[in-house]
Short mmCIF file of C-alpha atoms in Angstrom, two decimals:
data_model
loop_
_atom_site.label_atom_id
_atom_site.label_comp_id
_atom_site.label_asym_id
_atom_site.label_seq_id
_atom_site.Cartn_x
_atom_site.Cartn_y
_atom_site.Cartn_z
CA MET A 1 7.25 10.58 104.84
CA PHE A 2 3.38 10.00 105.08
CA PRO A 3 0.26 12.71 104.60
CA VAL A 4 -1.26 14.95 107.06
CA PRO A 5 -4.57 16.16 106.98
CA THR A 6 -4.62 20.18 107.52
CA ALA A 7 -7.31 22.18 109.50
CA ARG A 8 -8.86 23.27 106.27
CA PHE A 9 -9.28 19.47 104.54
CA VAL A 10 -11.20 18.76 108.28
CA ILE A 11 -13.32 21.91 107.15
CA LEU A 12 -14.01 20.60 103.79
CA ALA A 13 -15.00 17.35 104.75
CA ALA A 14 -17.43 19.10 107.45
CA ALA A 15 -19.09 20.81 104.75
CA LEU A 16 -19.42 18.13 102.38
CA ALA A 17 -20.94 15.63 104.82
CA VAL A 18 -23.41 18.25 105.73
CA LEU A 19 -24.64 18.95 101.99
CA VAL A 20 -25.19 15.24 101.81
CA LEU A 21 -27.09 15.10 104.61
CA ILE A 22 -29.39 18.03 103.53
CA ALA A 23 -29.60 16.93 99.70
CA PRO A 24 -33.65 16.86 99.32
CA VAL A 25 -32.81 12.91 98.48
CA PRO A 26 -29.69 11.37 100.44
CA THR A 27 -28.59 8.63 98.40
CA PRO A 28 -25.05 6.67 99.22
CA TRP A 29 -23.99 7.16 95.95
CA GLY A 30 -24.05 10.52 96.86
CA PHE A 31 -21.97 10.29 99.78
CA VAL A 32 -19.32 7.99 98.05
CA ALA A 33 -19.19 10.89 95.30
CA ALA A 34 -18.19 13.43 98.18
CA VAL A 35 -15.83 10.92 99.91
CA GLY A 36 -14.17 10.34 96.18
CA ALA A 37 -14.18 14.38 95.32
CA LEU A 38 -12.49 14.71 98.88
CA VAL A 39 -10.51 12.09 98.28
CA ALA A 40 -9.12 13.12 94.80
CA ALA A 41 -8.57 16.72 95.78
CA GLY A 42 -6.52 15.80 98.78
CA GLY A 43 -4.08 12.93 97.01
CA ALA A 44 -3.81 15.74 94.27
CA ASP A 45 -2.30 18.39 97.04
CA VAL A 46 -0.03 15.71 98.36
CA VAL A 47 1.38 15.13 94.75
CA LEU A 48 1.83 19.19 94.34
CA ALA A 49 2.88 19.79 97.48
CA THR A 50 6.59 20.60 97.91
CA ASP A 51 8.55 17.69 99.11
CA PRO A 52 10.37 18.30 103.17
CA SER A 53 13.45 17.34 102.03
CA ALA A 54 14.38 20.03 99.56
CA VAL A 55 13.35 22.68 101.81
CA GLY A 56 16.86 24.17 103.05
CA ILE A 57 17.08 24.09 107.08
CA VAL A 58 20.08 25.64 108.62
CA ARG A 59 20.15 25.95 112.83
CA ASP A 60 22.10 28.72 114.22
CA ALA A 61 22.52 27.96 117.91
CA PRO A 62 20.73 28.15 120.27
CA ALA A 63 17.62 29.04 118.27
CA THR A 64 17.74 30.45 115.05
CA VAL A 65 16.40 28.75 111.69
CA THR A 66 16.40 29.60 108.36
CA LEU A 67 14.10 28.43 105.62
CA GLY A 68 14.41 28.48 102.24
CA SER A 69 12.06 27.12 98.94
CA GLY A 70 12.02 27.77 95.31
CA GLY A 71 9.31 28.22 92.98
CA ALA A 72 5.78 29.34 94.91
CA GLU A 73 5.16 30.08 98.37
CA VAL A 74 5.63 27.21 100.57
CA ARG A 75 3.46 27.17 103.77
CA VAL A 76 5.70 25.46 106.09
CA GLY A 77 5.61 24.26 110.03
CA LEU A 78 8.58 23.31 112.17
CA ALA A 79 8.97 21.67 115.13
CA ASP A 80 12.43 21.70 116.71
CA GLU A 81 13.66 19.04 119.20
CA LEU A 82 14.75 21.48 122.69
CA ALA A 83 15.37 19.93 125.57
CA PRO A 84 12.98 21.20 128.38
CA SER A 85 15.21 22.24 130.40
CA LEU A 86 16.20 25.10 128.02
CA ARG A 87 12.65 26.43 128.65
CA PRO A 88 12.12 27.66 124.98
CA GLY A 89 9.65 30.37 124.29
CA THR A 90 8.05 28.12 121.76
CA ARG A 91 9.17 24.79 119.86
CA ARG A 92 6.92 25.41 116.88
CA VAL A 93 6.62 27.78 114.37
CA ARG A 94 4.56 27.96 111.02
CA VAL A 95 5.93 30.41 107.86
CA SER A 96 5.39 31.17 104.54
CA VAL A 97 8.34 31.37 102.60
CA PRO A 98 8.65 33.25 99.43
CA PRO A 99 9.92 31.81 96.23
CA SER A 100 13.75 31.73 96.39
CA GLY A 101 13.51 33.59 99.65
CA THR A 102 14.35 32.96 103.43
CA VAL A 103 12.59 32.98 106.67
CA THR A 104 14.19 33.57 110.15
CA ALA A 105 12.30 31.99 112.83
CA ARG A 106 13.56 33.01 116.34
CA THR A 107 12.74 31.88 119.73
CA ARG A 108 13.96 32.88 123.45
CA LEU A 109 15.60 30.42 125.58
CA ASP A 110 15.51 30.69 129.58
CA PRO A 111 17.62 27.58 130.88
CA THR A 112 16.93 25.80 134.18
CA ARG A 113 20.31 24.03 133.88
CA ARG A 114 23.61 24.50 132.37
CA GLY A 115 25.29 21.81 130.43
CA ARG A 116 26.06 20.87 126.84
CA PHE A 117 22.74 20.14 124.54
CA GLU A 118 22.94 18.74 120.90
CA PRO A 119 19.37 19.14 119.45
CA ALA A 120 19.55 16.51 116.33
CA GLU A 121 16.34 16.53 114.61
CA VAL A 122 13.68 18.78 113.53
CA VAL A 123 10.08 17.76 112.35
CA VAL A 124 9.48 19.79 108.62
CA ARG A 125 5.78 20.19 107.79
CA VAL A 126 5.07 21.60 103.87
CA ASP A 127 1.40 22.11 103.56
CA GLY A 128 0.17 21.41 99.89
CA PRO A 129 -0.99 24.08 97.65
CA LEU A 130 -4.61 23.64 97.94
CA GLY A 131 -4.32 23.59 102.16
CA LEU A 132 -6.20 20.47 102.30
CA MET A 133 -3.17 17.86 103.31
CA ALA A 134 0.79 18.15 104.13
CA ARG A 135 3.59 16.39 104.02
CA GLN A 136 5.61 15.72 107.03
CA ARG A 137 9.37 14.46 107.29
CA ARG A 138 11.84 14.48 110.03
CA ARG A 139 15.19 16.21 108.97
CA THR A 140 18.47 15.46 110.73
CA LEU A 141 20.00 18.69 111.82
CA ALA A 142 22.75 18.56 113.89
CA GLY A 143 23.26 21.59 116.48
CA LEU A 144 24.93 22.55 119.58
CA ILE A 145 23.94 24.42 122.24
CA ARG A 146 26.15 25.51 125.25
CA VAL A 147 24.49 26.41 128.64
CA LEU A 148 27.13 28.10 130.74
CA PRO A 149 27.45 28.68 134.46
CA VAL A 150 25.96 32.07 135.67
CA PHE A 151 28.29 34.22 137.36
CA ARG A 152 27.13 35.56 140.15
CA SER A 153 29.85 37.59 142.21
CA ARG A 154 30.91 39.63 138.44
CA LYS A 155 29.71 42.90 140.06
CA GLU A 156 31.62 41.95 143.21
CA ALA A 157 34.81 41.09 141.23
CA GLU A 158 34.24 44.26 139.01
CA LEU A 159 34.47 46.12 141.97
CA ARG A 160 37.67 44.56 143.59
CA VAL A 161 39.29 44.93 140.38
CA GLU A 162 38.44 49.10 140.36
CA ARG A 163 39.32 49.26 144.09
CA ALA A 164 42.80 47.49 143.77
CA GLN A 165 43.80 49.85 140.49
CA LEU A 166 42.74 53.12 142.51
CA LEU A 167 44.50 52.49 145.77
CA GLU A 168 47.37 50.54 143.93
CA VAL A 169 46.53 47.38 145.96
CA GLY A 170 48.65 44.39 144.21
CA LEU A 171 50.41 47.15 142.04
CA ARG A 172 52.68 48.91 144.96
CA SER A 173 53.59 47.20 147.93
CA ALA A 174 54.58 48.49 151.57
CA GLN A 175 56.34 45.79 152.46
CA ALA A 176 59.31 47.28 154.60
CA LYS A 177 62.21 44.91 153.11
CA GLY A 178 60.50 45.18 149.53
CA SER A 179 60.33 41.12 149.71
CA GLY A 180 58.59 40.14 146.39
CA THR A 181 58.54 43.74 144.87
CA GLU A 182 60.09 45.56 142.23
CA PHE A 183 61.38 49.36 142.70
CA ASP A 184 59.02 51.49 140.69
CA SER A 185 59.60 55.27 141.33
CA LEU A 186 60.81 58.18 144.05
CA ARG A 187 57.80 60.74 145.29
CA ASP A 188 57.56 63.02 147.57
CA TYR A 189 57.03 61.86 151.31
CA THR A 190 53.29 62.05 153.13
CA VAL A 191 52.22 61.63 156.21
CA ASP A 192 51.02 58.35 155.41
CA ASP A 193 54.32 56.58 154.61
CA ASP A 194 56.14 54.23 156.26
CA VAL A 195 59.53 56.18 157.48
CA ARG A 196 61.53 52.85 156.35
CA ARG A 197 60.76 53.52 153.12
CA ILE A 198 62.61 57.25 152.80
CA ASP A 199 65.34 57.08 150.12
CA TRP A 200 68.00 58.96 152.07
CA ALA A 201 70.56 59.47 149.25
CA ALA A 202 67.53 61.18 147.10
CA THR A 203 66.40 63.02 150.35
CA ALA A 204 69.65 64.19 150.31
CA ARG A 205 70.13 65.73 146.97
CA SER A 206 66.44 67.10 146.85
CA ARG A 207 66.71 68.66 150.26
CA ARG A 208 62.85 66.91 151.09
CA ALA A 209 61.79 63.77 152.32
CA VAL A 210 61.42 61.74 149.19
CA VAL A 211 60.14 57.50 149.23
CA ARG A 212 60.37 54.75 147.24
CA THR A 213 57.39 53.21 145.81
CA TYR A 214 57.11 49.37 144.56
CA ARG A 215 55.61 47.41 142.08
CA ALA A 216 54.20 44.23 143.25
CA GLU A 217 55.58 41.66 140.26
CA ARG A 218 53.05 41.18 137.91
CA ASN A 219 52.78 37.85 135.65
CA GLN A 220 52.40 35.79 138.97
CA GLN A 221 50.97 32.67 138.86
CA VAL A 222 47.20 31.74 140.49
CA VAL A 223 45.63 28.29 139.65
CA VAL A 224 42.27 27.20 141.14
CA LEU A 225 42.29 23.29 142.04
CA LEU A 226 38.35 22.95 141.33
CA ASP A 227 37.02 19.52 143.24
CA ASN A 228 34.38 17.76 141.69
CA GLY A 229 33.89 14.46 143.91
CA ARG A 230 30.47 14.08 145.87
CA VAL A 231 31.07 16.45 148.77
CA MET A 232 30.74 19.01 146.01
CA ALA A 233 27.19 17.69 145.34
CA GLY A 234 25.48 18.69 147.98
CA GLN A 235 22.96 21.78 147.85
CA VAL A 236 23.27 24.80 150.05
CA GLY A 237 20.97 27.63 149.85
CA GLY A 238 19.12 25.20 147.00
CA VAL A 239 22.33 25.54 144.83
CA PRO A 240 24.73 22.49 144.74
CA ARG A 241 28.28 23.39 145.86
CA ILE A 242 29.95 22.85 142.61
CA GLU A 243 27.71 26.00 141.61
CA TRP A 244 29.23 28.32 144.38
CA ALA A 245 32.81 27.20 143.59
CA MET A 246 32.56 27.58 139.72
CA ASP A 247 31.69 31.48 140.66
CA ALA A 248 34.44 31.40 142.79
CA ALA A 249 36.67 30.57 140.18
CA MET A 250 35.41 32.40 137.73
CA ALA A 251 35.87 35.66 140.24
CA LEU A 252 38.99 34.74 140.78
CA THR A 253 39.99 34.45 137.40
CA THR A 254 38.37 38.01 136.76
CA VAL A 255 40.39 39.87 139.53
CA ALA A 256 44.01 37.94 138.84
CA THR A 257 43.99 38.66 135.14
CA ARG A 258 42.86 42.33 135.05
CA LEU A 259 45.41 42.84 137.77
CA GLY A 260 48.33 41.65 135.44
CA ASP A 261 48.24 37.81 136.70
CA ARG A 262 48.23 34.67 135.29
CA CYS A 263 45.20 32.47 136.33
CA GLY A 264 44.68 28.81 135.43
CA LEU A 265 42.35 25.66 136.43
CA VAL A 266 42.55 22.11 137.24
CA THR A 267 39.07 20.06 137.71
CA PHE A 268 39.27 16.70 139.41
CA ASP A 269 37.39 13.96 141.40
CA ARG A 270 38.82 10.47 141.23
CA ALA A 271 40.85 11.66 137.79
CA VAL A 272 41.48 15.09 136.04
CA ARG A 273 38.69 16.19 134.46
CA SER A 274 40.36 19.38 132.53
CA VAL A 275 43.00 21.34 132.89
CA VAL A 276 43.29 25.18 132.04
CA PRO A 277 46.52 26.62 131.42
CA PRO A 278 47.83 29.91 133.85
CA ALA A 279 47.56 32.70 131.39
CA ALA A 280 46.48 36.40 131.80
CA GLY A 281 44.07 38.83 129.23
CA PRO A 282 40.10 39.64 128.89
CA SER A 283 39.87 35.80 126.97
CA GLN A 284 41.41 33.78 129.89
CA LEU A 285 37.70 33.91 131.98
CA GLN A 286 36.25 32.75 128.79
CA ARG A 287 38.56 29.38 128.81
CA VAL A 288 37.77 28.55 132.33
CA THR A 289 34.04 29.20 131.72
CA ASP A 290 34.23 26.59 128.72
CA ALA A 291 35.75 24.18 130.92
CA LEU A 292 33.44 24.91 133.67
CA TYR A 293 29.89 24.70 131.97
CA ASP A 294 29.68 20.90 131.64
CA LEU A 295 31.36 19.68 134.83
CA GLU A 296 28.83 17.70 136.70
CA PRO A 297 30.15 16.41 140.55
CA GLN A 298 30.94 12.80 140.53
CA LEU A 299 29.47 10.43 143.31
CA VAL A 300 33.10 9.39 144.14
CA GLU A 301 35.82 9.91 146.83
CA SER A 302 38.33 12.68 144.97
CA ASP A 303 41.98 11.65 144.25
CA TYR A 304 43.63 14.64 146.10
CA GLY A 305 47.20 13.06 145.70
CA GLY A 306 46.43 12.27 142.20
CA ALA A 307 45.13 15.65 141.13
CA PHE A 308 47.98 17.41 143.49
CA SER A 309 50.57 15.23 141.41
CA ALA A 310 49.52 16.12 138.44
CA THR A 311 49.52 19.78 139.24
CA LEU A 312 52.74 19.90 140.61
CA ALA A 313 54.34 18.21 137.30
CA ARG A 314 51.95 20.74 135.21
CA PHE A 315 53.38 23.55 137.05
CA ARG A 316 56.83 24.14 138.29
CA ARG A 317 57.04 27.72 138.87
CA ARG A 318 55.77 28.74 142.56
CA ALA A 319 52.09 29.72 142.80
CA LEU A 320 49.20 30.73 144.38
CA LEU A 321 46.92 27.59 144.87
CA VAL A 322 43.31 27.73 145.23
CA LEU A 323 41.65 24.65 146.60
CA VAL A 324 37.72 24.61 146.14
CA THR A 325 36.22 21.86 148.26
CA GLU A 326 34.27 21.19 151.27
CA LEU A 327 35.78 21.16 154.89
CA ALA A 328 34.37 17.55 155.89
CA GLU A 329 36.67 16.70 158.42
CA GLU A 330 36.18 12.64 158.28
CA ALA A 331 37.05 12.96 154.40
CA MET A 332 40.18 15.72 155.05
CA THR A 333 41.55 13.38 157.43
CA ASP A 334 42.10 10.30 155.26
CA THR A 335 42.56 12.06 152.01
CA LEU A 336 43.82 15.65 151.76
CA VAL A 337 45.81 15.98 154.80
CA PRO A 338 48.35 13.73 153.71
CA ALA A 339 48.35 15.01 150.33
CA LEU A 340 48.72 18.55 151.39
CA PRO A 341 52.19 19.01 151.72
CA LEU A 342 52.89 18.17 148.34
CA LEU A 343 51.45 21.61 147.64
CA LEU A 344 52.81 23.56 150.74
CA ALA A 345 56.41 22.51 149.85
CA HIS A 346 56.63 24.56 147.00
CA HIS A 347 53.58 27.15 146.74
CA LEU A 348 51.48 29.07 148.61
CA VAL A 349 47.87 27.27 149.39
CA VAL A 350 44.37 28.40 150.30
CA VAL A 351 41.71 26.05 150.82
CA ALA A 352 37.98 27.54 150.04
CA SER A 353 34.94 26.00 150.99
CA VAL A 354 31.34 26.85 151.22
CA ALA A 355 29.85 27.30 154.20
CA ASP A 356 25.93 26.51 154.98
CA PRO A 357 24.16 29.34 156.60
CA ASP A 358 21.33 26.99 157.74
CA VAL A 359 23.65 25.27 160.02
CA THR A 360 24.65 28.41 161.26
CA ARG A 361 21.55 29.77 162.02
CA TRP A 362 20.45 26.42 163.60
CA ALA A 363 23.23 26.32 165.91
CA ALA A 364 22.34 29.54 167.49
CA ALA A 365 18.56 29.42 167.74
CA SER A 366 16.96 28.64 171.14
CA PRO A 367 14.94 25.39 170.73
CA GLY A 368 11.44 25.25 171.81
CA ASP A 369 10.90 21.32 171.51
CA ALA A 370 12.79 18.15 171.54
CA GLY A 371 13.31 18.11 167.70
CA SER A 372 14.70 21.64 167.32
CA ALA A 373 17.41 20.63 170.16
CA TYR A 374 18.28 17.56 168.32
CA ARG A 375 18.89 19.76 165.10
CA THR A 376 20.66 22.41 167.46
CA ALA A 377 23.01 20.37 168.73
CA ALA A 378 23.74 18.42 165.42
CA ALA A 379 24.67 21.76 164.00
CA VAL A 380 26.31 23.02 167.07
CA ALA A 381 28.34 19.34 166.41
CA ALA A 382 29.09 20.18 162.60
CA LEU A 383 30.06 23.42 163.29
CA GLY A 384 32.55 22.29 165.68
CA ARG A 385 33.96 19.61 163.32
CA ARG A 386 34.43 22.61 160.47
CA ALA A 387 36.00 24.33 162.84
CA ARG A 388 38.65 21.75 163.50
CA ALA A 389 39.24 20.92 159.83
CA ALA A 390 40.04 24.39 159.40
CA ALA A 391 42.55 24.93 162.24
CA LEU A 392 44.07 21.41 161.23
CA LEU A 393 44.47 23.13 157.79
CA GLU A 394 45.62 26.54 158.96
CA GLY A 395 48.30 24.32 161.34
CA LEU A 396 50.36 22.80 158.45
CA GLY A 397 50.79 26.14 156.54
CA ALA A 398 47.32 26.42 154.25
CA GLY A 399 45.04 29.57 154.27
CA VAL A 400 41.77 28.93 154.78
CA VAL A 401 38.58 30.86 153.55
CA ASP A 402 35.23 29.44 154.65
CA ALA A 403 31.84 31.57 153.75
CA PRO A 404 28.48 31.63 153.30
CA PRO A 405 27.66 30.93 149.48
CA GLU A 406 27.02 34.70 148.37
CA ALA A 407 30.08 35.48 150.20
CA LEU A 408 32.87 33.02 149.27
CA ALA A 409 33.90 34.68 145.57
CA PRO A 410 34.24 37.99 147.05
CA ARG A 411 36.36 37.01 150.54
CA LEU A 412 38.56 34.52 148.52
CA ALA A 413 39.37 37.33 145.64
CA ASP A 414 40.33 39.25 148.98
CA ALA A 415 42.72 36.82 150.22
CA TYR A 416 44.34 36.47 146.49
CA LEU A 417 44.71 40.66 147.04
CA ARG A 418 46.25 40.13 150.56
CA VAL A 419 48.51 37.62 149.33
CA LYS A 420 49.39 40.37 146.24
CA ALA A 421 50.07 42.96 147.94
CA ALA A 422 52.07 41.25 150.93
CA GLY A 423 54.26 40.12 147.68
CA ARG A 424 54.36 36.70 149.21
CA LEU A 425 54.56 35.14 145.54
#
């Protein structure tokens, strides 16, 4: 704790200096007397000022601070320890706290990156009653601010839920043999119905065509396996692939849980980072988001075999497993392809990846010089490797969703809806 001069102290010092200079007979003793009076007044102000440690402070994350004091009104300045990436409207405030009262100061946060932030200190400055000096002290005040990933495709997910409920996609199935479906009810035949769904016994009794309707089995299991290795650190459209993957995971969780299924999450790189057990209900999206917000890609090769073994050990019931990774032919041949049969033996597998629209545009461009010709050739080769990787996965029995960034989440949700409507789970 140390005394800090205020603006009023500086103004008073300047005024005394001017008075000494314009005195009829300036003397050194007049200057000494003025300085002595100024120091005495400042010292008295420091002694009379409230100790900063006596000011009650509470940080209410993300950015609310409450100040309280007793006795006389206290003028308080506060500087909070907020990371620059949180982009606070202000880190400093000045307030006057009434006797035995409280004051709330707020600031707006506009973060530029997600993650976990733990501000630990605030600096408190309390002015003396004369306003000449202030006492300042650092105070430990632990806080927690969690910046969650942006859910870019929320509207697309909600649209697919509404459409599925309206058209009964995922609630009724037209599968001819009723595989994976449960009998729901009888209704009159319409021209759009499959004749194989006609219930002839009910038709004979009622003397009009009657069809069976089927309800797709609910409480099915969907698990997203999110690759957090080096291939997910690359950027597409100025955003890391892992961010688009998170958006797809949140969209699939929203659609699946709203349609009565149970959705879970496994994140992994060299080791399994987090596991969210499959569950239904509106709170599951928050659990998935909590497991994603502080995830940062690790610049290591992902251990697909270890992640798949851990998944199989935890989830023995047949499920739709959605692996979100990058279709890198070289890496897949050595790591993913040998491990994928572990999942395909008992589960339905879909591999999802973010395609770079810039590469597609470069491959379709007409080169005008040597540099653009090389770029076009490289883009065509990259697309060829990507297509071979997708064909290899499909040959093993996995579905593949390879889509541009904004389209990944909607297309992955559509793939889930097709699986559910066909009664394949």
